[in-house]
Amino acid sequence: MEDKYDVIVIGTGCGGAAAGALAAYHGHKTLILEKNSIIGGRTATYEKQGFKMDHGHVMLRCDRGPHGKLLRMVDCPDLIPKYSYALDWGVQVSIADKKMVIPPHKRRAFLLLVMLKEIFNFRFKPDDWVSFAKFNAKTLNMSGREIEELYHIDAKTFLNRYFTNKYFHLIFGGTTTVCLGALMEEVSAGVVASISKAGLKGLGYPVNGEGVSAIPHSFLKAAKKFNAHLKLNTAVDEILVENNEVRGVMINGRFIESSIVISSVGIGETVLNLVGEDKFEAEYVERIKNLKYSYEGFSLKYALDKPVTKYPWGGEIPDNLEKITSDMSRGILPERLPWMYVAASSLDPAIAPKGKQAIFVISGGTPEVPGQVDWGKWMDKVKSQVAEFFPGINRHIIFCDETTPNHIASFSGRICGDAVGVAQTIDQVGELRPSPVSPIKGLFYSGADVGKDHVGTELATDGAISLEPYLQI
Ligand SMILES: Cc1cc2nc3c(=O)[nH]c(=O)nc-3n(C[C@H](O)[C@H](O)[C@H](O)COP(=O)(O)OP(=O)(O)OC[C@H]3O[C@@H](n4cnc5c(N)ncnc54)[C@H](O)[C@@H]3O)c2cc1C
């Protein structure tokens, strides 16, 4: 590590790794710093007893959406990881206590027919199908401008325009709550519409043996190709600011000079901890302190001595979701929790030793600050639901690792263990989203807190992409 760089990037989650690739591509002498021994932040993958486990389990788009866009922007489309597409997967779900499986195949028309047949169990009326068709026709053809017009309308109001059937609300509400980590009545209809527009197209899981960390790995490979330096096990203690300009960072008492610092550790952590609130106007600090974050998420990683399902994807959306999400939002452990799984080793055999299976389960918690919730109880609840869903699974567990919001906070360096980032609620999207450009000259933010479009990892990479104009020399 040298004493002076053009750009220092803090963090190697999707947001940091993507910003590092962009900075290096534009010819800046770039240093990327990561406090952990492995890269990836909330998209990290670690190895244990021959299994490769994702910290959070993640389904994402790879060649489509921001991840593919970023690699194309830096002229590295060859680095886009190999991918297994969700549309090709068999699915096993329980929706409002109704269990169903949708077999794997590649023909979408067939998929739709099977789904319709299965969903008919809900006794949808012809009017419901008309509403469904209208909703799809509308969202699939929405222009960017129409999506923006929906930004400040909540998703529940938007869905009420189309659906009266509670199961449509359950399916959309359940997936939205799990994906965006916020209640339907808070979350932006524009975000829901853009997710619906993207649909399942391109969604999937990387299959190059790196788990979901394949995405930040691919960005860092691009960064290294353009001579960026990466330092692991190196936590930034302070971002030095003088006269409203960035000077560099402090690491273990050592000063590294740089006139541009891009922090992906979180906007709150950057302003309040790494820079210090005294360096900002009081009004700005107040705004940062009042940002709302997505629900905290947690994950269970099952290492199994034999496969318990042939369906790579699925989960449970319990009945009475409105009561459940209302309990969750108040920190009350609900009767049942919505959860989702990916049997990653069924998609990429490199994820588990031969003949064994790795299943990653995620569920949502509350927007509470770590330390105030007994996560053990929430995990036990999901474990018992998983055991009902996959009868006999408990006899096949080699180990089951738990990632609680407290773990997420400690390995990602965030104040709270929020799953996604600054929540995409009606008052925090579009022009009301925090800007990636800070009021301090040379200080930028990247990552999911400042991304404008998409969700989760894609939001994080979108945050980096928005920095492009500031990185062109
Ligand atoms: C359980 C769970 C399931 C999820 N499922 C999905 C999903 O299915 N699909 C999806 O798209 N998204 C999903 N997400 C959300 C997604 O993982 C996050 O939104 C995204 O990864 C955030 O990326 P980021 O770059 O903004 O932040 P992070 O990944 O948190 O990166 C921040 C980085 O900064 C580093 N850092 C922090 N402090 C310092 C310091 N002082 N010095 C140096 N380095 C530091 C951290 O170690 C970390 O590497 C899930 C998240 C969780 C927790």
Tab-separated table of C-alpha atoms in Angstrom, residues 53-377:
chain	number	residue	atom	x	y	z
A	53	MET	CA	-22.060	-20.541	2.180
A	54	ASP	CA	-23.518	-17.127	1.260
A	55	HIS	CA	-23.747	-14.754	4.224
A	56	GLY	CA	-27.131	-13.539	3.073
A	57	HIS	CA	-28.563	-15.825	0.424
A	58	VAL	CA	-29.031	-13.811	-2.686
A	59	MET	CA	-30.889	-14.147	-5.939
A	60	LEU	CA	-30.048	-11.461	-8.367
A	61	ARG	CA	-29.772	-10.593	-12.001
A	62	CYS	CA	-26.328	-10.940	-13.424
A	63	ASP	CA	-26.004	-10.044	-17.083
A	64	ARG	CA	-29.173	-7.933	-17.075
A	65	GLY	CA	-29.667	-4.986	-14.748
A	66	PRO	CA	-26.921	-2.935	-13.068
A	67	HIS	CA	-24.403	-5.786	-12.521
A	68	GLY	CA	-24.149	-6.575	-16.230
A	69	LYS	CA	-24.346	-2.868	-17.087
A	70	LEU	CA	-21.371	-2.064	-14.845
A	71	LEU	CA	-19.178	-4.779	-16.382
A	72	ARG	CA	-20.103	-3.563	-19.860
A	73	MET	CA	-19.388	0.057	-18.855
A	74	VAL	CA	-15.822	-0.945	-17.952
A	75	ASP	CA	-15.441	-2.991	-21.167
A	76	CYS	CA	-15.335	-6.317	-19.304
A	77	PRO	CA	-18.458	-8.204	-20.470
A	78	ASP	CA	-16.288	-11.369	-20.467
A	79	LEU	CA	-16.205	-11.142	-16.650
A	80	ILE	CA	-20.002	-11.557	-16.276
A	81	PRO	CA	-20.237	-14.805	-14.262
A	82	LYS	CA	-21.972	-17.914	-15.597
A	83	TYR	CA	-25.494	-18.054	-14.418
A	84	SER	CA	-28.479	-20.328	-13.725
A	85	TYR	CA	-31.813	-18.683	-14.492
A	86	ALA	CA	-34.753	-18.848	-12.091
A	87	LEU	CA	-37.155	-19.357	-15.000
A	88	ASP	CA	-35.521	-22.747	-15.541
A	89	TRP	CA	-35.901	-23.861	-11.923
A	90	GLY	CA	-38.506	-26.055	-10.272
A	91	VAL	CA	-40.265	-24.247	-7.460
A	92	GLN	CA	-41.744	-25.527	-4.186
A	93	VAL	CA	-43.916	-23.052	-2.260
A	94	SER	CA	-46.513	-22.770	0.431
A	95	ILE	CA	-48.845	-19.793	-0.007
A	96	ALA	CA	-51.457	-19.287	2.678
A	97	ASP	CA	-50.996	-22.937	3.779
A	98	LYS	CA	-51.546	-24.195	0.221
A	99	LYS	CA	-48.546	-26.236	-0.904
A	100	MET	CA	-47.635	-26.391	-4.561
A	101	VAL	CA	-44.758	-27.405	-6.785
A	102	ILE	CA	-44.020	-26.059	-10.230
A	103	PRO	CA	-41.778	-28.448	-12.147
A	104	PRO	CA	-38.663	-27.266	-13.951
A	105	HIS	CA	-38.910	-26.547	-17.664
A	106	LYS	CA	-37.804	-23.918	-20.082
A	107	ARG	CA	-41.065	-22.984	-21.704
A	108	ARG	CA	-42.646	-19.936	-20.194
A	109	ALA	CA	-46.121	-20.505	-21.620
A	110	PHE	CA	-46.125	-23.881	-19.897
A	111	LEU	CA	-44.914	-22.286	-16.675
A	112	LEU	CA	-47.789	-19.847	-16.790
A	113	LEU	CA	-50.329	-22.614	-17.382
A	114	VAL	CA	-48.996	-24.661	-14.473
A	115	MET	CA	-49.077	-21.586	-12.244
A	116	LEU	CA	-52.623	-20.757	-13.290
A	117	LYS	CA	-53.730	-24.314	-12.570
A	118	GLU	CA	-52.044	-24.242	-9.160
A	119	ILE	CA	-53.299	-20.772	-8.342
A	120	PHE	CA	-56.816	-21.797	-9.277
A	121	ASN	CA	-56.783	-23.518	-5.888
A	122	PHE	CA	-57.384	-19.997	-4.616
A	123	ARG	CA	-60.651	-19.875	-6.542
A	124	PHE	CA	-59.825	-16.721	-8.450
A	125	LYS	CA	-62.856	-15.289	-10.202
A	126	PRO	CA	-62.817	-14.188	-13.859
A	127	ASP	CA	-62.627	-10.553	-12.685
A	128	ASP	CA	-59.411	-11.352	-10.811
A	129	TRP	CA	-57.840	-12.680	-14.001
A	130	VAL	CA	-58.889	-9.564	-15.885
A	131	SER	CA	-57.262	-7.442	-13.162
A	132	PHE	CA	-54.138	-9.616	-13.286
A	133	ALA	CA	-53.922	-9.237	-17.075
A	134	LYS	CA	-54.435	-5.451	-16.804
A	135	PHE	CA	-51.768	-5.174	-14.096
A	136	ASN	CA	-49.264	-7.153	-16.170
A	137	ALA	CA	-50.062	-5.278	-19.364
A	138	LYS	CA	-49.597	-1.993	-17.507
A	139	THR	CA	-46.393	-2.769	-15.598
A	140	LEU	CA	-44.673	-4.610	-18.460
A	141	ASN	CA	-45.124	-1.621	-20.748
A	142	MET	CA	-44.465	1.193	-18.307
A	143	SER	CA	-42.040	3.881	-19.406
A	144	GLY	CA	-39.378	5.185	-17.014
A	145	ARG	CA	-41.437	8.355	-16.649
A	146	GLU	CA	-44.601	6.448	-15.684
A	147	ILE	CA	-42.593	4.516	-13.091
A	148	GLU	CA	-41.251	7.784	-11.686
A	149	GLU	CA	-44.789	9.146	-11.442
A	150	LEU	CA	-45.552	6.260	-9.081
A	151	TYR	CA	-42.555	6.886	-6.827
A	152	HIS	CA	-44.464	8.721	-4.123
A	153	ILE	CA	-47.555	6.508	-4.119
A	154	ASP	CA	-47.449	3.557	-1.748
A	155	ALA	CA	-47.576	0.029	-3.159
A	156	LYS	CA	-50.753	-0.905	-1.326
A	157	THR	CA	-52.726	1.988	-2.863
A	158	PHE	CA	-51.312	1.090	-6.276
A	159	LEU	CA	-52.276	-2.597	-5.976
A	160	ASN	CA	-55.745	-1.631	-4.718
A	161	ARG	CA	-56.301	0.005	-8.114
A	162	TYR	CA	-56.070	-3.444	-9.707
A	163	PHE	CA	-56.832	-6.170	-7.175
A	164	THR	CA	-59.534	-6.925	-4.673
A	165	ASN	CA	-58.596	-10.600	-4.250
A	166	LYS	CA	-56.578	-10.977	-1.060
A	167	TYR	CA	-54.308	-13.648	-2.577
A	168	PHE	CA	-52.916	-11.256	-5.149
A	169	HIS	CA	-52.114	-8.887	-2.308
A	170	LEU	CA	-50.586	-11.784	-0.411
A	171	ILE	CA	-48.348	-12.834	-3.308
A	172	PHE	CA	-47.263	-9.278	-4.188
A	173	GLY	CA	-47.181	-8.128	-0.558
A	174	GLY	CA	-45.220	-11.194	0.545
A	175	THR	CA	-42.594	-10.906	-2.152
A	176	THR	CA	-42.311	-7.161	-1.679
A	177	THR	CA	-41.883	-7.456	2.062
A	178	VAL	CA	-39.165	-10.090	1.671
A	179	CYS	CA	-37.363	-8.377	-1.262
A	180	LEU	CA	-37.579	-4.751	-0.177
A	181	GLY	CA	-37.747	-5.208	3.570
A	182	ALA	CA	-40.590	-2.747	4.045
A	183	LEU	CA	-44.363	-2.756	4.408
A	184	MET	CA	-46.623	-2.443	1.373
A	185	GLU	CA	-48.182	0.708	2.821
A	186	GLU	CA	-44.736	2.356	3.063
A	187	VAL	CA	-42.908	1.099	0.049
A	188	SER	CA	-42.881	3.023	-3.238
A	189	ALA	CA	-45.237	1.779	-5.954
A	190	GLY	CA	-42.656	2.971	-8.514
A	191	VAL	CA	-40.117	0.485	-7.126
A	192	VAL	CA	-42.693	-2.328	-7.087
A	193	ALA	CA	-43.701	-1.458	-10.662
A	194	SER	CA	-40.097	-1.502	-11.876
A	195	ILE	CA	-39.495	-4.878	-10.175
A	196	SER	CA	-42.707	-6.228	-11.723
A	197	LYS	CA	-41.590	-4.908	-15.100
A	198	ALA	CA	-38.250	-6.711	-14.807
A	199	GLY	CA	-40.168	-9.817	-13.627
A	200	LEU	CA	-38.224	-13.038	-13.343
A	201	LYS	CA	-36.290	-12.286	-16.513
A	202	GLY	CA	-32.585	-12.675	-15.839
A	203	LEU	CA	-33.058	-13.422	-12.131
A	204	GLY	CA	-30.984	-16.328	-10.918
A	205	TYR	CA	-27.850	-17.543	-9.163
A	206	PRO	CA	-24.199	-17.420	-10.304
A	207	VAL	CA	-22.728	-20.863	-11.053
A	208	ASN	CA	-18.978	-20.367	-11.291
A	209	GLY	CA	-18.174	-21.894	-7.891
A	210	GLU	CA	-18.026	-18.588	-6.006
A	211	GLY	CA	-21.616	-18.386	-4.696
A	212	VAL	CA	-23.116	-14.907	-4.806
A	213	SER	CA	-19.707	-13.389	-4.124
A	214	ALA	CA	-19.179	-14.037	-7.868
A	215	ILE	CA	-20.677	-10.570	-8.439
A	216	PRO	CA	-18.298	-8.450	-6.302
A	217	HIS	CA	-15.457	-10.804	-7.365
A	218	SER	CA	-16.166	-10.006	-11.017
A	219	PHE	CA	-16.099	-6.257	-10.265
A	220	LEU	CA	-12.808	-6.609	-8.392
A	221	LYS	CA	-11.303	-8.632	-11.251
A	222	ALA	CA	-12.194	-5.699	-13.511
A	223	ALA	CA	-10.714	-3.230	-10.997
A	224	LYS	CA	-7.460	-5.222	-10.838
A	225	LYS	CA	-7.327	-5.409	-14.635
A	226	PHE	CA	-7.115	-1.603	-14.544
A	227	ASN	CA	-4.412	-1.735	-11.836
A	228	ALA	CA	-6.475	-1.042	-8.715
A	229	HIS	CA	-4.886	-2.169	-5.426
A	230	LEU	CA	-7.034	-4.231	-3.033
A	231	LYS	CA	-6.191	-4.536	0.670
A	232	LEU	CA	-8.142	-6.966	2.851
A	233	ASN	CA	-8.109	-6.940	6.682
A	234	THR	CA	-7.729	-3.173	6.513
A	235	ALA	CA	-10.355	-1.109	8.303
A	236	VAL	CA	-10.542	2.615	7.727
A	237	ASP	CA	-10.739	4.357	11.099
A	238	GLU	CA	-11.356	7.874	9.838
A	239	ILE	CA	-11.926	9.886	6.671
A	240	LEU	CA	-9.899	13.068	7.063
A	241	VAL	CA	-11.625	16.291	6.064
A	242	GLU	CA	-10.138	19.787	6.234
A	243	ASN	CA	-11.786	22.995	5.095
A	244	ASN	CA	-14.710	21.023	3.665
A	245	GLU	CA	-12.416	18.936	1.423
A	246	VAL	CA	-11.381	15.292	1.682
A	247	ARG	CA	-7.667	14.762	2.383
A	248	GLY	CA	-7.502	10.975	2.736
A	249	VAL	CA	-8.071	8.200	5.272
A	250	MET	CA	-6.529	7.019	8.538
A	251	ILE	CA	-5.774	3.297	8.951
A	252	ASN	CA	-4.286	2.199	12.254
A	253	GLY	CA	-2.607	5.563	12.773
A	254	ARG	CA	-1.298	5.721	9.188
A	255	PHE	CA	-2.420	8.515	6.832
A	256	ILE	CA	-3.108	7.620	3.183
A	257	GLU	CA	-3.653	10.665	0.999
A	258	SER	CA	-6.401	10.947	-1.602
A	259	SER	CA	-8.560	13.791	-2.842
A	260	ILE	CA	-11.448	11.434	-3.632
A	261	VAL	CA	-12.877	8.958	-1.115
A	262	ILE	CA	-15.858	6.757	-2.022
A	263	SER	CA	-17.403	5.118	1.004
A	264	SER	CA	-19.750	2.156	0.607
A	265	VAL	CA	-20.004	1.364	4.308
A	266	GLY	CA	-23.339	3.148	4.630
A	267	ILE	CA	-24.249	6.805	4.531
A	268	GLY	CA	-25.005	7.000	8.269
A	269	GLU	CA	-21.785	5.212	9.254
A	270	THR	CA	-19.745	7.445	6.939
A	271	VAL	CA	-21.195	10.749	8.127
A	272	LEU	CA	-21.553	9.986	11.830
A	273	ASN	CA	-18.563	7.664	12.447
A	274	LEU	CA	-15.910	7.911	9.738
A	275	VAL	CA	-16.037	11.660	9.024
A	276	GLY	CA	-17.757	13.039	12.133
A	277	GLU	CA	-20.924	15.072	12.296
A	278	ASP	CA	-19.061	18.280	13.162
A	279	LYS	CA	-17.794	18.384	9.553
A	280	PHE	CA	-21.341	18.738	8.132
A	281	GLU	CA	-24.136	21.315	8.409
A	282	ALA	CA	-26.535	20.453	11.258
A	283	GLU	CA	-29.470	20.163	8.849
A	284	TYR	CA	-27.665	17.534	6.759
A	285	VAL	CA	-26.703	15.521	9.843
A	286	GLU	CA	-30.311	15.629	11.023
A	287	ARG	CA	-31.491	14.304	7.672
A	288	ILE	CA	-28.965	11.458	7.741
A	289	LYS	CA	-29.949	10.584	11.318
A	290	ASN	CA	-33.622	10.430	10.335
A	291	LEU	CA	-33.211	8.060	7.383
A	292	LYS	CA	-35.277	4.893	7.653
A	293	TYR	CA	-33.683	1.564	6.840
A	294	SER	CA	-35.091	-1.652	5.431
A	295	TYR	CA	-36.046	-4.440	7.785
A	296	GLU	CA	-33.216	-6.374	9.270
A	297	GLY	CA	-32.771	-9.725	7.570
A	298	PHE	CA	-31.392	-13.025	8.754
A	299	SER	CA	-30.340	-16.225	7.096
A	300	LEU	CA	-29.984	-19.911	7.929
A	301	LYS	CA	-27.463	-21.948	6.004
A	302	TYR	CA	-28.221	-25.660	6.031
A	303	ALA	CA	-25.384	-28.060	5.213
A	304	LEU	CA	-27.113	-31.416	4.634
A	305	ASP	CA	-25.699	-34.941	4.308
A	306	LYS	CA	-28.175	-35.651	1.481
A	307	PRO	CA	-30.553	-33.629	-0.710
A	308	VAL	CA	-33.996	-33.020	0.790
A	309	THR	CA	-35.509	-31.271	-2.235
A	310	LYS	CA	-35.123	-31.390	-5.998
A	311	TYR	CA	-36.648	-27.927	-6.327
A	312	PRO	CA	-33.932	-25.242	-6.193
A	313	TRP	CA	-36.182	-22.359	-5.140
A	314	GLY	CA	-39.215	-21.728	-2.976
A	315	GLY	CA	-40.469	-20.814	0.456
A	316	GLU	CA	-43.528	-19.842	2.393
A	317	ILE	CA	-45.870	-16.851	2.383
A	318	PRO	CA	-48.192	-17.427	5.349
A	319	ASP	CA	-51.833	-16.397	5.442
A	320	ASN	CA	-52.762	-13.263	7.372
A	321	LEU	CA	-49.722	-11.436	6.039
A	322	GLU	CA	-51.047	-8.029	6.991
A	323	LYS	CA	-51.102	-8.922	10.702
A	324	ILE	CA	-47.732	-10.674	10.389
A	325	THR	CA	-45.968	-7.718	8.749
A	326	SER	CA	-47.583	-5.311	11.178
A	327	ASP	CA	-46.215	-7.433	14.079
A	328	MET	CA	-42.808	-7.549	12.407
A	329	SER	CA	-42.711	-3.780	11.962
A	330	ARG	CA	-43.276	-3.389	15.717
A	331	GLY	CA	-40.652	-5.958	16.717
A	332	ILE	CA	-43.260	-8.539	17.772
A	333	LEU	CA	-42.497	-12.127	16.780
A	334	PRO	CA	-45.449	-13.122	14.561
A	335	GLU	CA	-47.184	-16.487	14.548
A	336	ARG	CA	-45.438	-17.453	11.314
A	337	LEU	CA	-42.766	-15.698	9.248
A	338	PRO	CA	-42.500	-15.376	5.476
A	339	TRP	CA	-39.265	-17.034	4.280
A	340	MET	CA	-37.583	-18.017	1.037
A	341	TYR	CA	-34.902	-20.578	0.133
A	342	VAL	CA	-32.432	-21.318	-2.608
A	343	ALA	CA	-30.923	-24.816	-2.768
A	344	ALA	CA	-27.715	-23.364	-4.204
A	345	SER	CA	-25.877	-26.704	-4.601
A	346	SER	CA	-28.675	-27.954	-6.882
A	347	LEU	CA	-27.752	-25.070	-9.202
A	348	ASP	CA	-23.974	-25.154	-8.789
A	349	PRO	CA	-22.553	-28.510	-7.594
A	350	ALA	CA	-19.355	-26.709	-6.456
A	351	ILE	CA	-21.335	-25.240	-3.516
A	352	ALA	CA	-21.508	-28.580	-1.620
A	353	PRO	CA	-19.427	-31.787	-1.477
A	354	LYS	CA	-20.704	-34.575	-3.774
A	355	GLY	CA	-23.991	-36.133	-2.636
A	356	LYS	CA	-24.663	-33.364	-0.103
A	357	GLN	CA	-26.920	-30.308	-0.321
A	358	ALA	CA	-26.629	-26.638	0.711
A	359	ILE	CA	-29.888	-24.775	1.282
A	360	PHE	CA	-29.886	-21.070	2.126
A	361	VAL	CA	-32.978	-19.683	3.851
A	362	ILE	CA	-33.717	-15.988	4.392
A	363	SER	CA	-36.387	-14.239	6.353
A	364	GLY	CA	-37.019	-10.727	7.534
A	365	GLY	CA	-36.850	-9.255	10.958
A	366	THR	CA	-37.837	-5.836	12.175
A	367	PRO	CA	-36.418	-2.357	11.715
A	368	GLU	CA	-35.179	-2.498	15.335
A	369	VAL	CA	-31.652	-1.615	16.452
A	370	PRO	CA	-29.510	-4.734	17.158
A	371	GLY	CA	-29.490	-5.828	20.754
A	372	GLN	CA	-33.177	-5.130	21.312
A	373	VAL	CA	-34.571	-8.271	19.702
A	374	ASP	CA	-34.012	-11.888	20.751
A	375	TRP	CA	-33.127	-13.222	17.296
A	376	GLY	CA	-32.777	-16.774	18.655
A	377	LYS	CA	-36.577	-16.949	18.913
